C-alpha atoms as a printed R data frame, in Angstrom:
   type eleno elety resid chain resno       x       y       z
1  ATOM     1    CA   MET     A     1  10.100  12.478  -0.327
2  ATOM     2    CA   ASN     A     2  13.819  13.009  -0.908
3  ATOM     3    CA   SER     A     3  14.952   9.434  -1.449
4  ATOM     4    CA   ILE     A     4  13.235   6.124  -2.058
5  ATOM     5    CA   ALA     A     5  14.716   3.027  -0.445
6  ATOM     6    CA   ASP     A     6  12.184   0.578  -1.872
7  ATOM     7    CA   THR     A     7   8.865   0.336  -3.717
8  ATOM     8    CA   ALA     A     8   6.125  -2.206  -3.045
9  ATOM     9    CA   THR     A     9   3.518  -2.793  -5.750
10 ATOM    10    CA   GLY     A    10   0.097  -4.390  -5.831
11 ATOM    11    CA   ARG     A    11  -2.690  -5.073  -8.328
12 ATOM    12    CA   PHE     A    12  -6.418  -4.437  -8.158
13 ATOM    13    CA   THR     A    13  -9.508  -4.319 -10.369
14 ATOM    14    CA   SER     A    14 -10.490  -0.691 -10.903
15 ATOM    15    CA   THR     A    15 -14.170  -1.531 -11.414
16 ATOM    16    CA   ASP     A    16 -14.513  -3.567  -8.213
17 ATOM    17    CA   ARG     A    17 -15.986  -1.556  -5.308
18 ATOM    18    CA   ARG     A    18 -14.296  -3.857  -2.799
19 ATOM    19    CA   ASP     A    19 -10.904  -3.104  -4.341
20 ATOM    20    CA   GLN     A    20 -11.486   0.632  -3.837
21 ATOM    21    CA   TRP     A    21 -12.184  -0.120  -0.189
22 ATOM    22    CA   LEU     A    22  -8.967  -2.202  -0.040
23 ATOM    23    CA   ILE     A    23  -6.971   0.686  -1.535
24 ATOM    24    CA   ASP     A    24  -8.331   3.038   1.129
25 ATOM    25    CA   ARG     A    25  -7.611   0.544   3.926
26 ATOM    26    CA   THR     A    26  -4.052  -0.051   2.698
27 ATOM    27    CA   ARG     A    27  -3.346   3.684   2.520
28 ATOM    28    CA   GLU     A    28  -4.826   4.180   6.007
29 ATOM    29    CA   TRP     A    29  -2.632   1.378   7.355
30 ATOM    30    CA   CYS     A    30   0.443   3.248   6.098
31 ATOM    31    CA   MET     A    31  -0.719   6.533   7.591
32 ATOM    32    CA   HIS     A    32  -1.184   4.849  10.959
33 ATOM    33    CA   TYR     A    33   1.857   2.552  11.174
34 ATOM    34    CA   ILE     A    34   4.647   3.952   8.965
35 ATOM    35    CA   GLN     A    35   6.549   6.695  10.778
36 ATOM    36    CA   SER     A    36   9.076   7.534   8.048
37 ATOM    37    CA   ASP     A    37   8.366   9.165   4.683
38 ATOM    38    CA   TRP     A    38   6.232   7.263   2.186
39 ATOM    39    CA   CYS     A    39   3.957   8.021  -0.729
40 ATOM    40    CA   TYR     A    40   1.785   6.092  -3.128
41 ATOM    41    CA   ARG     A    41   0.911   6.184  -6.806
42 ATOM    42    CA   ILE     A    42  -2.192   4.684  -8.391
43 ATOM    43    CA   ASN     A    43  -2.638   3.818 -12.043
44 ATOM    44    CA   MET     A    44  -6.361   3.112 -12.377
45 ATOM    45    CA   ALA     A    45  -6.167   2.126 -16.050
46 ATOM    46    CA   ALA     A    46  -3.511  -0.515 -15.374
47 ATOM    47    CA   GLY     A    47  -4.948  -1.536 -12.005
48 ATOM    48    CA   THR     A    48  -1.698  -1.024 -10.106
49 ATOM    49    CA   ILE     A    49  -0.701   0.744  -6.931
50 ATOM    50    CA   ALA     A    50   2.855   1.483  -5.825
51 ATOM    51    CA   PHE     A    51   3.987   2.483  -2.365
52 ATOM    52    CA   ASP     A    52   7.395   4.191  -2.124
53 ATOM    53    CA   PHE     A    53   9.210   4.029   1.215
54 ATOM    54    CA   ALA     A    54  12.168   6.051   2.478
55 ATOM    55    CA   VAL     A    55  13.205   3.228   4.834
56 ATOM    56    CA   GLN     A    56  13.807  -0.342   3.638
57 ATOM    57    CA   ALA     A    57  12.556  -1.883   6.892
58 ATOM    58    CA   ASP     A    58   9.195  -0.142   6.436
59 ATOM    59    CA   ALA     A    59   8.842  -1.597   2.939
60 ATOM    60    CA   ASP     A    60   9.671  -5.092   4.230
61 ATOM    61    CA   LEU     A    61   7.119  -4.794   7.053
62 ATOM    62    CA   PHE     A    62   4.509  -3.436   4.649
63 ATOM    63    CA   ARG     A    63   4.943  -6.401   2.281
64 ATOM    64    CA   LYS     A    64   4.767  -8.870   5.157
65 ATOM    65    CA   ILE     A    65   1.559  -7.367   6.554
66 ATOM    66    CA   THR     A    66  -0.240  -6.861   3.233
67 ATOM    67    CA   ASN     A    67   0.388 -10.449   2.181
68 ATOM    68    CA   ARG     A    68  -1.175 -11.750   5.402
69 ATOM    69    CA   ALA     A    69  -4.113  -9.362   5.889
70 ATOM    70    CA   PRO     A    70  -7.211 -10.064   3.782
71 ATOM    71    CA   ASN     A    71  -8.411  -6.458   4.209
72 ATOM    72    CA   LEU     A    72  -5.349  -4.927   2.486
73 ATOM    73    CA   ILE     A    73  -4.091  -5.100  -1.108
74 ATOM    74    CA   ALA     A    74  -1.297  -7.680  -1.248
75 ATOM    75    CA   CYS     A    75   1.924  -6.037  -2.366
76 ATOM    76    CA   SER     A    76   5.230  -7.490  -3.415
């Protein structure tokens, strides 16, 4: 990705199997719905995930959806 407009971050418990499922679901949501460039970084030791977006509107939509959907990791 050439430029990052915004980054959304979330927290999880690395030892929780459900959280691994939530990470996968959140990544799949991005692959399906975000048309512009994006990438993600996971820090398992810290229990954080960061999604970088090339378009600000995509980051805003992502935050809105993840904070409402119980099957995604809530990101701010």
